[in-house]
Amino acid sequence: MQDVVLAMLAKEPAHGYELRRRLRDALGPLGDDMNAGQIYVTLNRLAKAGLVTSERADGLPDRPDRRVYALTPDGQQRVAGWLSEVSWPKPDLTDFHLKLVAAAAARLADPVALVDAQRREVLRRLREAARAALDRSVDPVAGLLLEGVVLRLRADLEWLEACERVWSAKR
Amino acid sequence: MTMVRARGLSMEYGEYTGLVRAVDRVDLDIGAGQTVAIMGPSGCGKSTLLQLLGGLQRPTSGEVWLAGRRIDALSERALAKIRQNEVGFVFQAFHLMDELTAVENVETPALLAGRSPRAARHRAGELLDRVGLSDRAHHQPWQLSGGQRQRVAIARALVNEPRVVLADEPTGNLDSAATLEVLRLFDELRQAGQTLVVVTHDARIAAVADRLIAMRDGMFADDSVLV
């Protein structure tokens, strides 16, 4: 979140509510449950870390928040570093894999039944994301995020199918 | 009202030790207006099941009923008529006729069913409009994208106002944008109350289904109605 907010300030200084609106637009349907205060918490932390500065600005009278935030040179450097970074979130399958192994070893539960229950849950999430993507009003860029979520969940389903095959054969 | 019913439906290939039960004593009731996704890995028997339900193949044993009428034991001629008038098929490979334009492809089953050329053309035009392809009516399949061809195929499946639409991997050959268009179309059909059965391993179909059936080794492993 911090890096994202910094990067959004790279173009020009902005109000907190402006940043929030841009974030929501970029997230599409997935941005609906974004916490309103989150952007300000983040901005405060960035200010304390010396990555942004802010000053009061004469703005719109109906906006309580009239601070305009801008990147400091340190902030600019961090944005550059963030953009060149290639870290990638790892899908964490270890936990579920070990759950199956442990359940089977101790005869706590039928691994195939665990896979089934997990498959239903993944399918439920996939259905939700795929339904959101049907809405024609979703902007194509925001739609990419939904597509990514759907593709990942499809990969999870394929993996669960493989789990089911192997564990069924061991029964 | 039950639109599609199967009782003890089985399809076997081979014999003795080589015997394979592609569909293994399946019981199924699909209500009018239901959208059902039958999912499972390739080889689980889902395509065979769809062909049995649509009268494209005859079962080794068991019964198939369509709108209260038993169809598995009908004469070949009577069955052909059912396939033409009461069932709409959508396939992964579209199966459009290359020599015909989009509107001609769509109207052909209506002409075969005995509608006047004028009525058939009118109906085909309406359906192409419904699938968003009015401006492609006089294009031939090779001039259309994969997604457009599948939408023409869906329009064709609807031309005789079938009781049920049966789709076999309808998004199997499509990229994600085209898949989205087909899903939107299925969602509209669902809202219009069309009974729809889709067999697929594309879990995105779940987005438009109100019932999910998981199939393994010719049998149903899971059957859940969604809210």
GROMACS .gro file of C-alpha atoms in nm:
model
  398
    1MET     CA    1   0.000   0.000   0.000
    2GLN     CA    2   0.279   0.246   0.092
    3ASP     CA    3   0.460   0.197  -0.237
    4VAL     CA    4   0.138   0.230  -0.434
    5VAL     CA    5   0.051   0.560  -0.267
    6LEU     CA    6   0.401   0.693  -0.326
    7ALA     CA    7   0.389   0.595  -0.692
    8MET     CA    8   0.057   0.772  -0.736
    9LEU     CA    9   0.213   1.092  -0.608
   10ALA     CA   10   0.496   1.070  -0.860
   11LYS     CA   11   0.302   1.251  -1.131
   12GLU     CA   12   0.195   1.548  -0.918
   13PRO     CA   13   0.102   1.641  -0.561
   14ALA     CA   14  -0.251   1.540  -0.466
   15HIS     CA   15  -0.518   1.544  -0.195
   16GLY     CA   16  -0.588   1.230   0.004
   17TYR     CA   17  -0.939   1.195  -0.137
   18GLU     CA   18  -0.804   1.226  -0.491
   19LEU     CA   19  -0.562   0.939  -0.426
   20ARG     CA   20  -0.842   0.735  -0.280
   21ARG     CA   21  -1.062   0.789  -0.585
   22ARG     CA   22  -0.782   0.688  -0.821
   23LEU     CA   23  -0.716   0.373  -0.619
   24ARG     CA   24  -1.082   0.274  -0.623
   25ASP     CA   25  -1.103   0.329  -0.999
   26ALA     CA   26  -0.799   0.112  -1.056
   27LEU     CA   27  -0.932  -0.167  -0.836
   28GLY     CA   28  -1.278  -0.172  -0.996
   29PRO     CA   29  -1.533  -0.395  -0.818
   30LEU     CA   30  -1.258  -0.516  -0.583
   31GLY     CA   31  -1.206  -0.159  -0.458
   32ASP     CA   32  -1.556  -0.135  -0.312
   33ASP     CA   33  -1.456  -0.270   0.026
   34MET     CA   34  -1.150  -0.045   0.057
   35ASN     CA   35  -1.137   0.125   0.395
   36ALA     CA   36  -1.181   0.504   0.367
   37GLY     CA   37  -0.933   0.582   0.642
   38GLN     CA   38  -0.661   0.357   0.507
   39ILE     CA   39  -0.519   0.613   0.269
   40TYR     CA   40  -0.475   0.869   0.550
   41VAL     CA   41  -0.311   0.619   0.782
   42THR     CA   42  -0.069   0.536   0.503
   43LEU     CA   43  -0.001   0.903   0.423
   44ASN     CA   44   0.073   0.976   0.789
   45ARG     CA   45   0.320   0.690   0.806
   46LEU     CA   46   0.489   0.807   0.489
   47ALA     CA   47   0.513   1.161   0.628
   48LYS     CA   48   0.673   1.032   0.948
   49ALA     CA   49   0.923   0.834   0.741
   50GLY     CA   50   1.012   1.151   0.551
   51LEU     CA   51   0.892   1.014   0.218
   52VAL     CA   52   0.613   1.269   0.166
   53THR     CA   53   0.551   1.624   0.283
   54SER     CA   54   0.218   1.795   0.306
   55GLU     CA   55   0.091   2.147   0.330
   56ARG     CA   56  -0.247   2.301   0.381
   57ALA     CA   57  -0.394   2.427   0.061
   58ASP     CA   58  -0.687   2.647  -0.020
   59GLY     CA   59  -0.916   2.400  -0.181
   60LEU     CA   60  -1.276   2.314  -0.202
   61PRO     CA   61  -1.481   2.440   0.091
   62ASP     CA   62  -1.683   2.118   0.114
   63ARG     CA   63  -1.375   1.903   0.168
   64PRO     CA   64  -1.258   1.880   0.527
   65ASP     CA   65  -0.924   1.750   0.409
   66ARG     CA   66  -0.732   2.022   0.238
   67ARG     CA   67  -0.384   1.888   0.273
   68VAL     CA   68  -0.188   1.837  -0.043
   69TYR     CA   69   0.074   1.566  -0.035
   70ALA     CA   70   0.396   1.561  -0.236
   71LEU     CA   71   0.693   1.327  -0.270
   72THR     CA   72   1.024   1.418  -0.104
   73PRO     CA   73   1.350   1.325  -0.285
   74ASP     CA   74   1.368   1.015  -0.062
   75GLY     CA   75   1.015   0.929  -0.165
   76GLN     CA   76   1.108   0.963  -0.531
   77GLN     CA   77   1.402   0.732  -0.483
   78ARG     CA   78   1.184   0.472  -0.316
   79VAL     CA   79   0.935   0.482  -0.606
   80ALA     CA   80   1.219   0.420  -0.850
   81GLY     CA   81   1.338   0.127  -0.639
   82TRP     CA   82   0.988  -0.019  -0.616
   83LEU     CA   83   0.937  -0.004  -0.993
   84SER     CA   84   1.255  -0.194  -1.066
   85GLU     CA   85   1.181  -0.462  -0.805
   86VAL     CA   86   1.075  -0.805  -0.937
   87SER     CA   87   0.941  -0.965  -0.621
   88TRP     CA   88   0.624  -1.164  -0.677
   89PRO     CA   89   0.374  -1.295  -0.422
   90LYS     CA   90   0.414  -1.668  -0.370
   91PRO     CA   91   0.094  -1.868  -0.362
   92ASP     CA   92   0.123  -2.055  -0.035
   93LEU     CA   93   0.015  -2.412  -0.089
   94THR     CA   94   0.242  -2.566   0.172
   95ASP     CA   95  -0.007  -2.532   0.452
   96PHE     CA   96  -0.289  -2.713   0.277
   97HIS     CA   97  -0.052  -2.976   0.142
   98LEU     CA   98   0.077  -3.051   0.491
   99LYS     CA   99  -0.278  -3.055   0.627
  100LEU     CA  100  -0.357  -3.340   0.386
  101VAL     CA  101  -0.041  -3.527   0.477
  102ALA     CA  102  -0.104  -3.488   0.851
  103ALA     CA  103  -0.472  -3.577   0.824
  104ALA     CA  104  -0.390  -3.893   0.633
  105ALA     CA  105  -0.103  -3.998   0.859
  106ALA     CA  106  -0.300  -3.960   1.182
  107ARG     CA  107  -0.626  -4.075   1.022
  108LEU     CA  108  -0.780  -3.752   1.145
  109ALA     CA  109  -0.983  -3.694   0.831
  110ASP     CA  110  -1.020  -3.825   0.479
  111PRO     CA  111  -0.785  -3.616   0.260
  112VAL     CA  112  -1.022  -3.651  -0.034
  113ALA     CA  113  -1.304  -3.502   0.173
  114LEU     CA  114  -1.076  -3.214   0.271
  115VAL     CA  115  -0.990  -3.156  -0.095
  116ASP     CA  116  -1.360  -3.160  -0.181
  117ALA     CA  117  -1.445  -2.901   0.082
  118GLN     CA  118  -1.156  -2.682  -0.033
  119ARG     CA  119  -1.261  -2.717  -0.396
  120ARG     CA  120  -1.610  -2.593  -0.313
  121GLU     CA  121  -1.465  -2.291  -0.134
  122VAL     CA  122  -1.225  -2.203  -0.418
  123LEU     CA  123  -1.507  -2.248  -0.667
  124ARG     CA  124  -1.727  -2.016  -0.465
  125ARG     CA  125  -1.460  -1.744  -0.474
  126LEU     CA  126  -1.394  -1.800  -0.840
  127ARG     CA  127  -1.764  -1.772  -0.914
  128GLU     CA  128  -1.782  -1.443  -0.727
  129ALA     CA  129  -1.489  -1.292  -0.917
  130ALA     CA  130  -1.611  -1.426  -1.253
  131ARG     CA  131  -1.958  -1.282  -1.184
  132ALA     CA  132  -1.810  -0.942  -1.104
  133ALA     CA  133  -1.625  -0.954  -1.437
  134LEU     CA  134  -1.955  -1.000  -1.627
  135ASP     CA  135  -2.059  -0.645  -1.545
  136ARG     CA  136  -2.015  -0.442  -1.862
  137SER     CA  137  -1.949  -0.125  -1.667
  138VAL     CA  138  -1.618  -0.264  -1.536
  139ASP     CA  139  -1.339  -0.066  -1.697
  140PRO     CA  140  -1.101  -0.290  -1.899
  141VAL     CA  141  -0.798  -0.199  -1.689
  142ALA     CA  142  -0.979  -0.271  -1.361
  143GLY     CA  143  -1.110  -0.589  -1.528
  144LEU     CA  144  -0.753  -0.714  -1.560
  145LEU     CA  145  -0.731  -0.747  -1.185
  146LEU     CA  146  -1.047  -0.959  -1.177
  147GLU     CA  147  -0.906  -1.169  -1.460
  148GLY     CA  148  -0.588  -1.226  -1.260
  149VAL     CA  149  -0.788  -1.335  -0.957
  150VAL     CA  150  -0.992  -1.575  -1.170
  151LEU     CA  151  -0.686  -1.723  -1.342
  152ARG     CA  152  -0.513  -1.786  -1.009
  153LEU     CA  153  -0.818  -1.957  -0.865
  154ARG     CA  154  -0.844  -2.172  -1.177
  155ALA     CA  155  -0.485  -2.281  -1.122
  156ASP     CA  156  -0.573  -2.365  -0.760
  157LEU     CA  157  -0.866  -2.575  -0.882
  158GLU     CA  158  -0.639  -2.765  -1.119
  159TRP     CA  159  -0.399  -2.833  -0.837
  160LEU     CA  160  -0.686  -2.955  -0.616
  161GLU     CA  161  -0.788  -3.191  -0.897
  162ALA     CA  162  -0.435  -3.333  -0.896
  163CYS     CA  163  -0.453  -3.367  -0.516
  164GLU     CA  164  -0.781  -3.552  -0.546
  165ARG     CA  165  -0.642  -3.792  -0.806
  166VAL     CA  166  -0.341  -3.888  -0.597
  167TRP     CA  167  -0.517  -3.908  -0.262
  168SER     CA  168  -0.810  -4.106  -0.408
  169ALA     CA  169  -0.564  -4.360  -0.543
  170LYS     CA  170  -0.408  -4.398  -0.196
  171ARG     CA  171  -0.740  -4.473  -0.028
  172MET     CA  172  -4.146  -2.869  -1.388
  173THR     CA  173  -3.870  -3.111  -1.478
  174MET     CA  174  -3.728  -3.035  -1.822
  175VAL     CA  175  -3.459  -3.300  -1.840
  176ARG     CA  176  -3.470  -3.627  -1.652
  177ALA     CA  177  -3.236  -3.925  -1.650
  178ARG     CA  178  -3.282  -4.250  -1.463
  179GLY     CA  179  -3.011  -4.512  -1.426
  180LEU     CA  180  -2.842  -4.369  -1.732
  181SER     CA  181  -2.539  -4.569  -1.843
  182MET     CA  182  -2.313  -4.573  -2.143
  183GLU     CA  183  -2.065  -4.855  -2.180
  184TYR     CA  184  -1.789  -4.913  -2.431
  185GLY     CA  185  -1.596  -5.236  -2.488
  186GLU     CA  186  -1.664  -5.560  -2.306
  187TYR     CA  187  -1.531  -5.801  -2.045
  188THR     CA  188  -1.207  -5.669  -1.893
  189GLY     CA  189  -1.200  -5.380  -2.141
  190LEU     CA  190  -1.542  -5.257  -2.031
  191VAL     CA  191  -1.557  -4.884  -1.968
  192ARG     CA  192  -1.862  -4.720  -1.816
  193ALA     CA  193  -1.834  -4.362  -1.947
  194VAL     CA  194  -2.163  -4.280  -1.775
  195ASP     CA  195  -2.245  -4.496  -1.477
  196ARG     CA  196  -2.608  -4.522  -1.359
  197VAL     CA  197  -2.672  -4.147  -1.344
  198ASP     CA  198  -2.998  -4.008  -1.206
  199LEU     CA  199  -3.064  -3.644  -1.290
  200ASP     CA  200  -3.352  -3.397  -1.276
  201ILE     CA  201  -3.309  -3.053  -1.428
  202GLY     CA  202  -3.587  -2.806  -1.365
  203ALA     CA  203  -3.722  -2.572  -1.633
  204GLY     CA  204  -3.517  -2.255  -1.639
  205GLN     CA  205  -3.224  -2.402  -1.452
  206THR     CA  206  -2.866  -2.332  -1.565
  207VAL     CA  207  -2.653  -2.632  -1.479
  208ALA     CA  208  -2.277  -2.661  -1.512
  209ILE     CA  209  -2.141  -3.015  -1.519
  210MET     CA  210  -1.772  -3.003  -1.445
  211GLY     CA  211  -1.499  -3.256  -1.427
  212PRO     CA  212  -1.164  -3.357  -1.574
  213SER     CA  213  -1.146  -3.482  -1.932
  214GLY     CA  214  -1.254  -3.843  -1.955
  215CYS     CA  215  -1.498  -3.818  -1.664
  216GLY     CA  216  -1.792  -3.884  -1.899
  217LYS     CA  217  -1.945  -3.539  -1.905
  218SER     CA  218  -1.953  -3.505  -2.286
  219THR     CA  219  -2.103  -3.850  -2.324
  220LEU     CA  220  -2.369  -3.761  -2.068
  221LEU     CA  221  -2.457  -3.447  -2.265
  222GLN     CA  222  -2.489  -3.647  -2.587
  223LEU     CA  223  -2.721  -3.893  -2.416
  224LEU     CA  224  -2.937  -3.611  -2.280
  225GLY     CA  225  -2.964  -3.453  -2.624
  226GLY     CA  226  -3.038  -3.774  -2.811
  227LEU     CA  227  -2.710  -3.765  -3.005
  228GLN     CA  228  -2.628  -4.110  -2.869
  229ARG     CA  229  -2.842  -4.387  -2.725
  230PRO     CA  230  -2.762  -4.516  -2.378
  231THR     CA  231  -2.659  -4.876  -2.309
  232SER     CA  232  -2.926  -4.872  -2.038
  233GLY     CA  233  -3.143  -4.629  -1.850
  234GLU     CA  234  -3.392  -4.364  -1.953
  235VAL     CA  235  -3.382  -4.007  -2.082
  236TRP     CA  236  -3.685  -3.783  -2.062
  237LEU     CA  237  -3.726  -3.441  -2.220
  238ALA     CA  238  -4.017  -3.224  -2.109
  239GLY     CA  239  -4.209  -3.526  -1.985
  240ARG     CA  240  -4.146  -3.741  -2.291
  241ARG     CA  241  -3.919  -4.042  -2.293
  242ILE     CA  242  -3.675  -4.007  -2.583
  243ASP     CA  243  -3.412  -4.282  -2.549
  244ALA     CA  244  -3.628  -4.546  -2.716
  245LEU     CA  245  -3.774  -4.334  -2.996
  246SER     CA  246  -3.728  -4.421  -3.362
  247GLU     CA  247  -3.432  -4.258  -3.535
  248ARG     CA  248  -3.669  -4.032  -3.726
  249ALA     CA  249  -3.856  -3.915  -3.419
  250LEU     CA  250  -3.529  -3.858  -3.237
  251ALA     CA  251  -3.391  -3.650  -3.524
  252LYS     CA  252  -3.696  -3.431  -3.501
  253ILE     CA  253  -3.644  -3.380  -3.128
  254ARG     CA  254  -3.279  -3.288  -3.184
  255GLN     CA  255  -3.386  -3.038  -3.446
  256ASN     CA  256  -3.679  -2.873  -3.270
  257GLU     CA  257  -3.643  -2.919  -2.900
  258VAL     CA  258  -3.272  -2.917  -2.828
  259GLY     CA  259  -3.016  -2.649  -2.913
  260PHE     CA  260  -2.656  -2.768  -2.933
  261VAL     CA  261  -2.343  -2.557  -2.887
  262PHE     CA  262  -2.004  -2.717  -2.944
  263GLN     CA  263  -1.646  -2.626  -2.866
  264ALA     CA  264  -1.553  -2.618  -3.237
  265PHE     CA  265  -1.863  -2.411  -3.332
  266HIS     CA  266  -1.963  -2.646  -3.623
  267LEU     CA  267  -2.078  -2.364  -3.849
  268MET     CA  268  -2.110  -2.421  -4.222
  269ASP     CA  269  -1.826  -2.238  -4.395
  270GLU     CA  270  -2.012  -2.180  -4.723
  271LEU     CA  271  -2.297  -1.999  -4.551
  272THR     CA  272  -2.310  -1.649  -4.403
  273ALA     CA  273  -2.381  -1.593  -4.035
  274VAL     CA  274  -2.751  -1.527  -4.091
  275GLU     CA  275  -2.781  -1.831  -4.321
  276ASN     CA  276  -2.618  -2.050  -4.058
  277VAL     CA  277  -2.863  -1.928  -3.798
  278GLU     CA  278  -3.175  -1.966  -4.014
  279THR     CA  279  -3.095  -2.311  -4.151
  280PRO     CA  280  -3.242  -2.515  -3.863
  281ALA     CA  281  -3.559  -2.302  -3.883
  282LEU     CA  282  -3.592  -2.375  -4.256
  283LEU     CA  283  -3.537  -2.746  -4.189
  284ALA     CA  284  -3.809  -2.729  -3.927
  285GLY     CA  285  -4.049  -2.602  -4.192
  286ARG     CA  286  -4.063  -2.229  -4.124
  287SER     CA  287  -4.115  -2.000  -4.421
  288PRO     CA  288  -3.794  -1.843  -4.557
  289ARG     CA  289  -3.926  -1.504  -4.454
  290ALA     CA  290  -4.007  -1.606  -4.097
  291ALA     CA  291  -3.677  -1.793  -4.064
  292ARG     CA  292  -3.477  -1.492  -4.186
  293HIS     CA  293  -3.669  -1.263  -3.952
  294ARG     CA  294  -3.604  -1.485  -3.652
  295ALA     CA  295  -3.235  -1.525  -3.745
  296GLY     CA  296  -3.201  -1.148  -3.770
  297GLU     CA  297  -3.353  -1.102  -3.425
  298LEU     CA  298  -3.116  -1.355  -3.273
  299LEU     CA  299  -2.807  -1.206  -3.435
  300ASP     CA  300  -2.915  -0.877  -3.287
  301ARG     CA  301  -2.954  -1.042  -2.949
  302VAL     CA  302  -2.599  -1.180  -2.961
  303GLY     CA  303  -2.466  -0.842  -3.075
  304LEU     CA  304  -2.376  -0.941  -3.431
  305SER     CA  305  -2.633  -0.765  -3.652
  306ASP     CA  306  -2.349  -0.599  -3.839
  307ARG     CA  307  -2.189  -0.937  -3.916
  308ALA     CA  308  -2.500  -1.104  -4.056
  309HIS     CA  309  -2.358  -1.138  -4.409
  310HIS     CA  310  -2.007  -1.238  -4.310
  311GLN     CA  311  -1.891  -1.595  -4.353
  312PRO     CA  312  -1.749  -1.783  -4.056
  313TRP     CA  313  -1.388  -1.738  -4.170
  314GLN     CA  314  -1.439  -1.361  -4.155
  315LEU     CA  315  -1.539  -1.379  -3.788
  316SER     CA  316  -1.334  -1.415  -3.471
  317GLY     CA  317  -1.368  -1.727  -3.256
  318GLY     CA  318  -1.589  -1.547  -3.007
  319GLN     CA  319  -1.812  -1.415  -3.285
  320ARG     CA  320  -1.843  -1.761  -3.438
  321GLN     CA  321  -1.947  -1.907  -3.105
  322ARG     CA  322  -2.210  -1.635  -3.066
  323VAL     CA  323  -2.344  -1.719  -3.413
  324ALA     CA  324  -2.355  -2.085  -3.304
  325ILE     CA  325  -2.549  -1.988  -2.992
  326ALA     CA  326  -2.795  -1.787  -3.202
  327ARG     CA  327  -2.838  -2.093  -3.425
  328ALA     CA  328  -2.898  -2.313  -3.120
  329LEU     CA  329  -3.182  -2.081  -3.018
  330VAL     CA  330  -3.353  -2.043  -3.355
  331ASN     CA  331  -3.619  -2.309  -3.302
  332GLU     CA  332  -3.688  -2.199  -2.945
  333PRO     CA  333  -3.554  -2.521  -2.795
  334ARG     CA  334  -3.670  -2.648  -2.459
  335VAL     CA  335  -3.309  -2.692  -2.356
  336VAL     CA  336  -2.971  -2.569  -2.478
  337LEU     CA  337  -2.686  -2.819  -2.435
  338ALA     CA  338  -2.334  -2.679  -2.460
  339ASP     CA  339  -2.016  -2.887  -2.471
  340GLU     CA  340  -1.703  -2.689  -2.371
  341PRO     CA  341  -1.841  -2.372  -2.533
  342THR     CA  342  -1.544  -2.162  -2.418
  343GLY     CA  343  -1.280  -2.427  -2.486
  344ASN     CA  344  -1.144  -2.252  -2.797
  345LEU     CA  345  -1.187  -1.893  -2.684
  346ASP     CA  346  -0.956  -1.632  -2.535
  347SER     CA  347  -1.061  -1.458  -2.217
  348ALA     CA  348  -1.234  -1.160  -2.381
  349ALA     CA  349  -1.441  -1.390  -2.603
  350THR     CA  350  -1.515  -1.616  -2.307
  351LEU     CA  351  -1.651  -1.316  -2.122
  352GLU     CA  352  -1.887  -1.237  -2.413
  353VAL     CA  353  -2.017  -1.595  -2.417
  354LEU     CA  354  -2.064  -1.590  -2.038
  355ARG     CA  355  -2.261  -1.265  -2.062
  356LEU     CA  356  -2.480  -1.421  -2.326
  357PHE     CA  357  -2.543  -1.729  -2.111
  358ASP     CA  358  -2.625  -1.502  -1.821
  359GLU     CA  359  -2.887  -1.326  -2.035
  360LEU     CA  360  -3.032  -1.663  -2.137
  361ARG     CA  361  -3.046  -1.767  -1.772
  362GLN     CA  362  -3.231  -1.450  -1.683
  363ALA     CA  363  -3.471  -1.509  -1.971
  364GLY     CA  364  -3.553  -1.851  -1.821
  365GLN     CA  365  -3.382  -2.068  -2.082
  366THR     CA  366  -3.296  -2.416  -1.954
  367LEU     CA  367  -2.923  -2.455  -2.012
  368VAL     CA  368  -2.680  -2.739  -1.948
  369VAL     CA  369  -2.310  -2.674  -1.996
  370VAL     CA  370  -2.040  -2.937  -1.962
  371THR     CA  371  -1.699  -2.787  -1.917
  372HIS     CA  372  -1.375  -2.790  -1.727
  373ASP     CA  373  -1.372  -2.410  -1.738
  374ALA     CA  374  -1.475  -2.312  -1.386
  375ARG     CA  375  -1.564  -1.960  -1.507
  376ILE     CA  376  -1.890  -2.110  -1.633
  377ALA     CA  377  -1.983  -2.132  -1.264
  378ALA     CA  378  -2.034  -1.756  -1.279
  379VAL     CA  379  -2.357  -1.807  -1.475
  380ALA     CA  380  -2.476  -2.137  -1.327
  381ASP     CA  381  -2.729  -2.185  -1.053
  382ARG     CA  382  -2.634  -2.546  -1.004
  383LEU     CA  383  -2.293  -2.714  -1.015
  384ILE     CA  384  -2.240  -3.084  -1.065
  385ALA     CA  385  -1.894  -3.237  -1.028
  386MET     CA  386  -1.847  -3.555  -1.228
  387ARG     CA  387  -1.583  -3.826  -1.172
  388ASP     CA  388  -1.555  -4.162  -1.346
  389GLY     CA  389  -1.902  -4.146  -1.496
  390MET     CA  390  -2.076  -4.058  -1.170
  391PHE     CA  391  -2.175  -3.743  -0.984
  392ALA     CA  392  -1.931  -3.668  -0.703
  393ASP     CA  393  -2.099  -3.348  -0.595
  394ASP     CA  394  -2.422  -3.168  -0.681
  395SER     CA  395  -2.494  -2.828  -0.532
  396VAL     CA  396  -2.757  -2.566  -0.597
  397LEU     CA  397  -2.622  -2.213  -0.566
  398VAL     CA  398  -2.802  -1.907  -0.439
   0.00000   0.00000   0.00000
